[in-house]
Structures are given as C-alpha cells and as structure tokens.
mmCIF file of C-alpha atoms in Angstrom:
data_model
loop_
_atom_site.group_PDB
_atom_site.id
_atom_site.type_symbol
_atom_site.label_atom_id
_atom_site.label_comp_id
_atom_site.label_asym_id
_atom_site.label_seq_id
_atom_site.Cartn_x
_atom_site.Cartn_y
_atom_site.Cartn_z
ATOM 1 C CA MET A 7 -21.045 -90.227 35.645
ATOM 2 C CA THR A 8 -18.200 -89.801 33.172
ATOM 3 C CA LYS A 9 -14.758 -89.300 34.698
ATOM 4 C CA ILE A 10 -11.971 -87.666 32.702
ATOM 5 C CA LEU A 11 -8.351 -88.309 33.666
ATOM 6 C CA LEU A 12 -5.864 -85.611 32.717
ATOM 7 C CA ASN A 13 -2.488 -86.784 31.461
ATOM 8 C CA PRO A 14 0.774 -85.043 32.446
ATOM 9 C CA GLY A 15 0.697 -82.957 29.226
ATOM 10 C CA PRO A 16 -0.121 -80.888 27.494
ATOM 11 C CA THR A 17 0.754 -83.269 24.711
ATOM 12 C CA ASN A 18 0.794 -80.334 22.296
ATOM 13 C CA THR A 19 1.506 -76.645 22.836
ATOM 14 C CA ALA A 20 0.499 -73.721 20.627
ATOM 15 C CA ASP A 21 2.879 -72.659 17.870
ATOM 16 C CA ASP A 22 3.395 -69.253 19.519
ATOM 17 C CA THR A 23 4.388 -71.003 22.744
ATOM 18 C CA LYS A 24 6.928 -73.139 20.893
ATOM 19 C CA VAL A 25 8.425 -70.007 19.351
ATOM 20 C CA ALA A 26 8.516 -68.204 22.707
ATOM 21 C CA GLN A 27 10.293 -71.162 24.263
ATOM 22 C CA THR A 28 12.906 -71.207 21.506
ATOM 23 C CA VAL A 29 13.487 -67.453 21.538
ATOM 24 C CA GLY A 30 13.744 -67.456 25.321
ATOM 25 C CA SER A 31 16.208 -70.328 25.563
ATOM 26 C CA ASP A 32 19.508 -68.445 25.116
ATOM 27 C CA VAL A 33 19.046 -65.995 27.966
ATOM 28 C CA CYS A 34 20.852 -65.648 31.280
ATOM 29 C CA HIS A 35 18.475 -65.663 34.221
ATOM 30 C CA ARG A 36 20.562 -62.956 35.894
ATOM 31 C CA THR A 37 20.010 -60.327 33.179
ATOM 32 C CA GLU A 38 17.711 -57.370 33.771
ATOM 33 C CA ASN A 39 15.569 -58.242 30.745
ATOM 34 C CA PHE A 40 14.867 -61.706 32.093
ATOM 35 C CA LYS A 41 14.198 -60.372 35.577
ATOM 36 C CA LYS A 42 11.541 -58.086 34.080
ATOM 37 C CA LEU A 43 9.969 -61.014 32.217
ATOM 38 C CA PHE A 44 10.051 -63.087 35.385
ATOM 39 C CA SER A 45 8.399 -60.301 37.388
ATOM 40 C CA LYS A 46 5.665 -59.911 34.765
ATOM 41 C CA THR A 47 5.046 -63.667 34.810
ATOM 42 C CA LYS A 48 4.651 -63.696 38.583
ATOM 43 C CA ARG A 49 2.313 -60.708 38.535
ATOM 44 C CA ARG A 50 0.155 -62.205 35.800
ATOM 45 C CA LEU A 51 -0.233 -65.463 37.738
ATOM 46 C CA LEU A 52 -1.291 -63.479 40.802
ATOM 47 C CA GLU A 53 -3.844 -61.668 38.641
ATOM 48 C CA ILE A 54 -5.222 -64.989 37.424
ATOM 49 C CA TYR A 55 -5.430 -66.167 41.028
ATOM 50 C CA GLY A 56 -7.240 -62.979 41.966
ATOM 51 C CA ASP A 57 -5.051 -61.461 44.664
ATOM 52 C CA ILE A 58 -1.959 -59.318 44.095
ATOM 53 C CA SER A 59 -1.769 -57.294 47.304
ATOM 54 C CA SER A 60 -1.892 -59.970 50.013
ATOM 55 C CA SER A 61 -0.456 -63.001 48.211
ATOM 56 C CA GLU A 62 3.122 -64.065 47.571
ATOM 57 C CA ILE A 63 4.329 -66.268 44.727
ATOM 58 C CA ALA A 64 7.356 -68.456 44.104
ATOM 59 C CA ILE A 65 8.352 -69.880 40.719
ATOM 60 C CA MET A 66 11.069 -72.518 40.795
ATOM 61 C CA GLY A 67 12.671 -74.977 38.456
ATOM 62 C CA GLY A 68 10.999 -78.364 38.887
ATOM 63 C CA SER A 69 7.829 -80.363 38.445
ATOM 64 C CA GLY A 70 4.498 -80.093 40.198
ATOM 65 C CA THR A 71 5.899 -82.316 42.931
ATOM 66 C CA THR A 72 8.654 -79.748 43.544
ATOM 67 C CA ALA A 73 5.992 -77.126 44.187
ATOM 68 C CA LEU A 74 3.976 -79.592 46.255
ATOM 69 C CA GLU A 75 6.917 -80.404 48.508
ATOM 70 C CA SER A 76 7.842 -76.725 48.817
ATOM 71 C CA MET A 77 4.315 -75.760 49.854
ATOM 72 C CA ILE A 78 4.135 -78.533 52.436
ATOM 73 C CA THR A 79 7.587 -78.031 53.935
ATOM 74 C CA SER A 80 7.455 -74.235 53.980
ATOM 75 C CA LEU A 81 3.833 -73.553 54.894
ATOM 76 C CA VAL A 82 1.814 -76.492 56.242
ATOM 77 C CA PRO A 83 1.570 -76.347 60.054
ATOM 78 C CA PRO A 84 1.524 -79.380 62.354
ATOM 79 C CA LYS A 85 -1.787 -81.170 62.922
ATOM 80 C CA THR A 86 -3.094 -80.355 59.448
ATOM 81 C CA THR A 87 -5.852 -82.673 58.246
ATOM 82 C CA VAL A 88 -5.136 -84.331 54.895
ATOM 83 C CA ILE A 89 -7.816 -85.650 52.543
ATOM 84 C CA VAL A 90 -6.496 -88.759 50.782
ATOM 85 C CA ALA A 91 -8.531 -89.882 47.765
ATOM 86 C CA GLY A 92 -5.769 -91.061 45.432
ATOM 87 C CA ILE A 93 -2.063 -91.206 44.669
ATOM 88 C CA TYR A 94 -1.437 -87.472 45.024
ATOM 89 C CA GLY A 95 -3.062 -87.279 48.426
ATOM 90 C CA LYS A 96 -0.874 -90.212 49.458
ATOM 91 C CA ARG A 97 2.168 -88.384 48.078
ATOM 92 C CA ALA A 98 1.426 -85.418 50.335
ATOM 93 C CA VAL A 99 1.263 -87.755 53.312
ATOM 94 C CA GLU A 100 4.598 -89.319 52.327
ATOM 95 C CA ILE A 101 6.185 -85.858 52.198
ATOM 96 C CA MET A 102 4.785 -84.954 55.612
ATOM 97 C CA LYS A 103 6.107 -88.205 57.051
ATOM 98 C CA THR A 104 9.513 -87.588 55.493
ATOM 99 C CA PHE A 105 9.774 -84.188 57.183
ATOM 100 C CA ASN A 106 8.088 -85.299 60.425
ATOM 101 C CA ILE A 107 5.143 -82.942 60.025
ATOM 102 C CA GLU A 108 2.355 -84.055 62.343
ATOM 103 C CA HIS A 109 -0.904 -84.629 60.457
ATOM 104 C CA GLU A 110 -4.239 -86.405 60.474
ATOM 105 C CA ILE A 111 -5.582 -88.429 57.537
ATOM 106 C CA ILE A 112 -9.115 -88.748 56.191
ATOM 107 C CA LEU A 113 -9.455 -91.519 53.622
ATOM 108 C CA CYS A 114 -12.249 -91.264 51.080
ATOM 109 C CA LYS A 115 -13.122 -92.152 47.506
ATOM 110 C CA SER A 116 -15.060 -88.985 46.725
ATOM 111 C CA VAL A 117 -16.213 -85.724 48.247
ATOM 112 C CA ASP A 118 -19.607 -87.335 48.890
ATOM 113 C CA GLU A 119 -18.016 -89.584 51.534
ATOM 114 C CA LEU A 120 -16.797 -86.662 53.624
ATOM 115 C CA TYR A 121 -18.779 -85.805 56.742
ATOM 116 C CA GLY A 122 -16.966 -82.536 57.357
ATOM 117 C CA SER A 123 -16.165 -80.852 60.648
ATOM 118 C CA SER A 124 -16.247 -77.354 62.060
ATOM 119 C CA LYS A 125 -13.290 -78.270 64.296
ATOM 120 C CA VAL A 126 -10.749 -78.608 61.460
ATOM 121 C CA LYS A 127 -8.604 -75.472 61.226
ATOM 122 C CA SER A 128 -6.031 -76.499 58.618
ATOM 123 C CA LEU A 129 -6.999 -78.711 55.681
ATOM 124 C CA TYR A 130 -4.959 -80.114 52.804
ATOM 125 C CA PHE A 131 -6.593 -81.610 49.714
ATOM 126 C CA VAL A 132 -6.085 -82.239 46.011
ATOM 127 C CA GLU A 133 -8.629 -80.257 44.042
ATOM 128 C CA ASN A 134 -8.608 -82.611 41.038
ATOM 129 C CA GLU A 135 -7.327 -86.043 42.036
ATOM 130 C CA THR A 136 -6.502 -87.251 38.536
ATOM 131 C CA THR A 137 -5.461 -90.740 39.631
ATOM 132 C CA SER A 138 -9.069 -91.460 40.586
ATOM 133 C CA GLY A 139 -10.914 -88.885 38.490
ATOM 134 C CA GLU A 140 -12.397 -87.250 41.594
ATOM 135 C CA HIS A 141 -13.081 -83.517 41.935
ATOM 136 C CA PHE A 142 -13.160 -81.741 45.278
ATOM 137 C CA PRO A 143 -14.897 -78.388 44.629
ATOM 138 C CA ILE A 144 -13.708 -75.607 46.897
ATOM 139 C CA SER A 145 -17.273 -74.414 47.438
ATOM 140 C CA LYS A 146 -18.221 -77.856 48.739
ATOM 141 C CA MET A 147 -15.118 -78.088 50.917
ATOM 142 C CA ILE A 148 -16.054 -74.754 52.512
ATOM 143 C CA GLU A 149 -19.496 -76.127 53.343
ATOM 144 C CA LEU A 150 -17.941 -79.212 54.917
ATOM 145 C CA TYR A 151 -15.073 -77.455 56.713
ATOM 146 C CA PRO A 152 -16.318 -73.888 57.340
ATOM 147 C CA ASN A 153 -13.589 -72.947 59.826
ATOM 148 C CA ALA A 154 -10.650 -74.405 57.939
ATOM 149 C CA LYS A 155 -7.978 -72.675 55.914
ATOM 150 C CA PHE A 156 -7.012 -74.645 52.833
ATOM 151 C CA PHE A 157 -3.735 -75.861 51.411
ATOM 152 C CA ILE A 158 -4.648 -76.974 47.903
ATOM 153 C CA ASP A 159 -2.809 -79.138 45.412
ATOM 154 C CA ALA A 160 -4.013 -77.311 42.283
ATOM 155 C CA THR A 161 -1.653 -79.099 39.904
ATOM 156 C CA SER A 162 -4.512 -80.224 37.670
ATOM 157 C CA SER A 163 -6.829 -77.289 38.267
ATOM 158 C CA PHE A 164 -5.000 -73.950 38.219
ATOM 159 C CA GLY A 165 -5.775 -72.377 34.867
ATOM 160 C CA SER A 166 -9.229 -73.917 34.659
ATOM 161 C CA SER A 167 -10.634 -73.195 38.135
ATOM 162 C CA SER A 168 -11.587 -69.768 39.454
ATOM 163 C CA TYR A 169 -10.413 -68.864 42.948
ATOM 164 C CA HIS A 170 -11.612 -65.274 43.242
ATOM 165 C CA ALA A 171 -14.625 -66.086 45.413
ATOM 166 C CA TYR A 172 -12.697 -68.299 47.827
ATOM 167 C CA LEU A 173 -9.545 -66.323 48.606
ATOM 168 C CA GLN A 174 -10.411 -65.832 52.278
ATOM 169 C CA HIS A 175 -10.506 -69.606 52.732
ATOM 170 C CA ILE A 176 -7.210 -70.400 50.964
ATOM 171 C CA ASN A 177 -3.861 -70.331 52.736
ATOM 172 C CA ALA A 178 -1.827 -71.618 49.810
ATOM 173 C CA LEU A 179 -1.953 -73.603 46.605
ATOM 174 C CA CYS A 180 0.625 -75.200 44.323
ATOM 175 C CA PHE A 181 0.700 -76.091 40.646
ATOM 176 C CA CYS A 182 3.009 -76.340 37.630
ATOM 177 C CA SER A 183 3.545 -74.674 34.267
ATOM 178 C CA ASN A 184 1.989 -77.454 32.211
ATOM 179 C CA LYS A 185 -1.317 -79.273 32.787
ATOM 180 C CA CYS A 186 -4.182 -76.740 32.748
ATOM 181 C CA LEU A 187 -1.941 -73.777 31.958
ATOM 182 C CA GLN A 188 -0.983 -75.641 28.763
ATOM 183 C CA SER A 189 2.617 -74.498 28.719
ATOM 184 C CA VAL A 190 5.721 -76.696 28.835
ATOM 185 C CA PRO A 191 6.857 -78.628 31.936
ATOM 186 C CA GLY A 192 9.710 -77.331 34.028
ATOM 187 C CA LEU A 193 8.271 -74.846 36.537
ATOM 188 C CA GLY A 194 6.804 -75.501 39.967
ATOM 189 C CA ILE A 195 4.708 -72.645 41.382
ATOM 190 C CA VAL A 196 3.382 -71.860 44.862
ATOM 191 C CA LEU A 197 0.969 -69.084 45.850
ATOM 192 C CA TRP A 198 0.382 -68.269 49.507
ATOM 193 C CA ASN A 199 -1.015 -65.685 51.883
ATOM 194 C CA LYS A 200 1.693 -63.289 53.066
ATOM 195 C CA ILE A 201 0.562 -63.522 56.679
ATOM 196 C CA LEU A 202 1.530 -67.197 56.948
ATOM 197 C CA ASN A 203 4.522 -68.318 58.945
ATOM 198 C CA LEU A 204 7.306 -69.818 56.843
ATOM 199 C CA TYR A 205 9.106 -72.953 58.006
ATOM 200 C CA SER A 206 12.695 -73.700 56.958
ATOM 201 C CA ARG A 207 12.362 -77.473 56.759
ATOM 202 C CA THR A 208 14.267 -77.888 53.505
ATOM 203 C CA PHE A 209 16.847 -76.026 51.400
ATOM 204 C CA TYR A 210 15.865 -75.766 47.729
ATOM 205 C CA GLY A 211 12.170 -75.684 48.544
ATOM 206 C CA ASP A 212 12.399 -73.044 51.265
ATOM 207 C CA LEU A 213 9.934 -70.478 49.927
ATOM 208 C CA SER A 214 11.506 -67.633 51.882
ATOM 209 C CA LYS A 215 14.404 -67.802 49.419
ATOM 210 C CA TYR A 216 12.099 -67.023 46.482
ATOM 211 C CA ILE A 217 10.480 -63.828 47.720
ATOM 212 C CA ASP A 218 11.617 -61.031 45.376
ATOM 213 C CA ASN A 219 14.521 -63.209 44.297
ATOM 214 C CA ILE A 220 15.741 -65.819 41.810
ATOM 215 C CA PRO A 221 17.907 -67.862 44.183
ATOM 216 C CA PHE A 222 18.766 -70.720 41.823
ATOM 217 C CA THR A 223 19.128 -71.275 38.096
ATOM 218 C CA ILE A 224 15.703 -71.467 36.515
ATOM 219 C CA PRO A 225 14.706 -72.906 33.098
ATOM 220 C CA VAL A 226 14.426 -69.594 31.276
ATOM 221 C CA GLN A 227 12.801 -71.145 28.216
ATOM 222 C CA ALA A 228 9.955 -72.466 30.379
ATOM 223 C CA VAL A 229 9.384 -68.999 31.835
ATOM 224 C CA ALA A 230 9.254 -67.490 28.333
ATOM 225 C CA ALA A 231 6.777 -70.148 27.207
ATOM 226 C CA LEU A 232 4.579 -69.707 30.281
ATOM 227 C CA PHE A 233 4.463 -65.923 29.896
ATOM 228 C CA ASP A 234 3.364 -66.371 26.289
ATOM 229 C CA VAL A 235 0.490 -68.588 27.412
ATOM 230 C CA ILE A 236 -0.798 -66.390 30.224
ATOM 231 C CA SER A 237 -0.176 -62.919 28.812
#
C-alpha cells in the first residue's frame, strides 16, 4: 500500500489567493467591512462542514496546534479516550496532561489494530495522521465505536473529507487555513456542536470568547486569502 505524507504547505497558492492576501493586508479587523468578510468566511466553512444551524465556529490567529489546543481545552470532557497512532496523537495527549484533563490512551499503528468498544462515549482521534501516513476513516470509527461522540483533529483532512453523513457522531473538529484548504497559514479553526459544555481552562484558546466576536487581533490577510479559496 502506498502512503502519502502531506507537508505543512501548501507550498504554492493560486495567483488569485496571493492577490486576495495582498489586497486584504491593510485592513483593520475592527472595521465593518472586515467583520462582514469574517462572517461570510465563517458561514462558508460551516456550509462546507454541512451544518449551519446547530454548529458553532471559531477562527483565531494561530497554527493548527492553536486550534487543536483550543478544542481540547474548551470542549474535551474528562475520561475521553485518545487514539495515538503518531506524533499528533501524542501531541493531544501532551496537551491533556498539561491541563490535567483525565484521559485514556489507545496505542495503535493503524485503524486495523483497533478492536473498538461500545462502552466508549467520548473519543479523540487524528483523521489523517501524517507523521505515519495512517488514515482513520470516520465511517470505520463509527463501526468500531458506535456509541462514541468524536473529537477529530482534521488538520490534514478538512477540505478533502466530507462530513455531511457523520454529523450526528461528531462533537467537534479542528483544522487550519492551509493544508487541504490550500490557503496560507495563520488561522486556527474549530467547529463544534452548540449543545456542548464549554470549559474555561485557558485564556486565548477559550472558545466562548470567539462566539459572535473577534476578541483578539487576527491576521486579516489570512482571512482574505481563505475566503478567496473557499468562496
């Protein structure tokens, strides 16, 4: 089987995206025009995900790890089971240890090594573990963990995977503006179900601050570039 590792790119962006980034660079993030662009960007990402009415979204300045940490600290409940199949699964565990979030670990090399369990209620996994080249299909994870709600690191999958058929199984997912979305780095993004409890375990990454708000300075040029890509 051929395994393809995705680099932190994209190495190249489209010419239109480069122009959008340049044009959008000299803009204050507090202006009404930018707020409208920001709102359109959030809505479009929710449309791509497949759920506008019952999902919330946060876009923040930072890398995929920023979004990852925000999702874990704001949303992941204690006693969540974590699938560790590479560096990014280990990173999630390190974050949970840092913030004293109780968790259980399942070590594996591929999805074929998982036995599954109907007892798991909260499950965290990396959809595309690029450090090992392993893919954990959501459809397969549902078969293995039928009663679990998922917290998904979609850093290397959002933009190429389809989530429409699995929304009822997903509690939250995180990703970034580059990778599969093929825009420029600089934005960390989290999508989650509105019914979830929010934990205030950190300051910058507290997702409650981002609901209908731009609480901190955001890289406006990255927002302009991302909107160009997804619109």
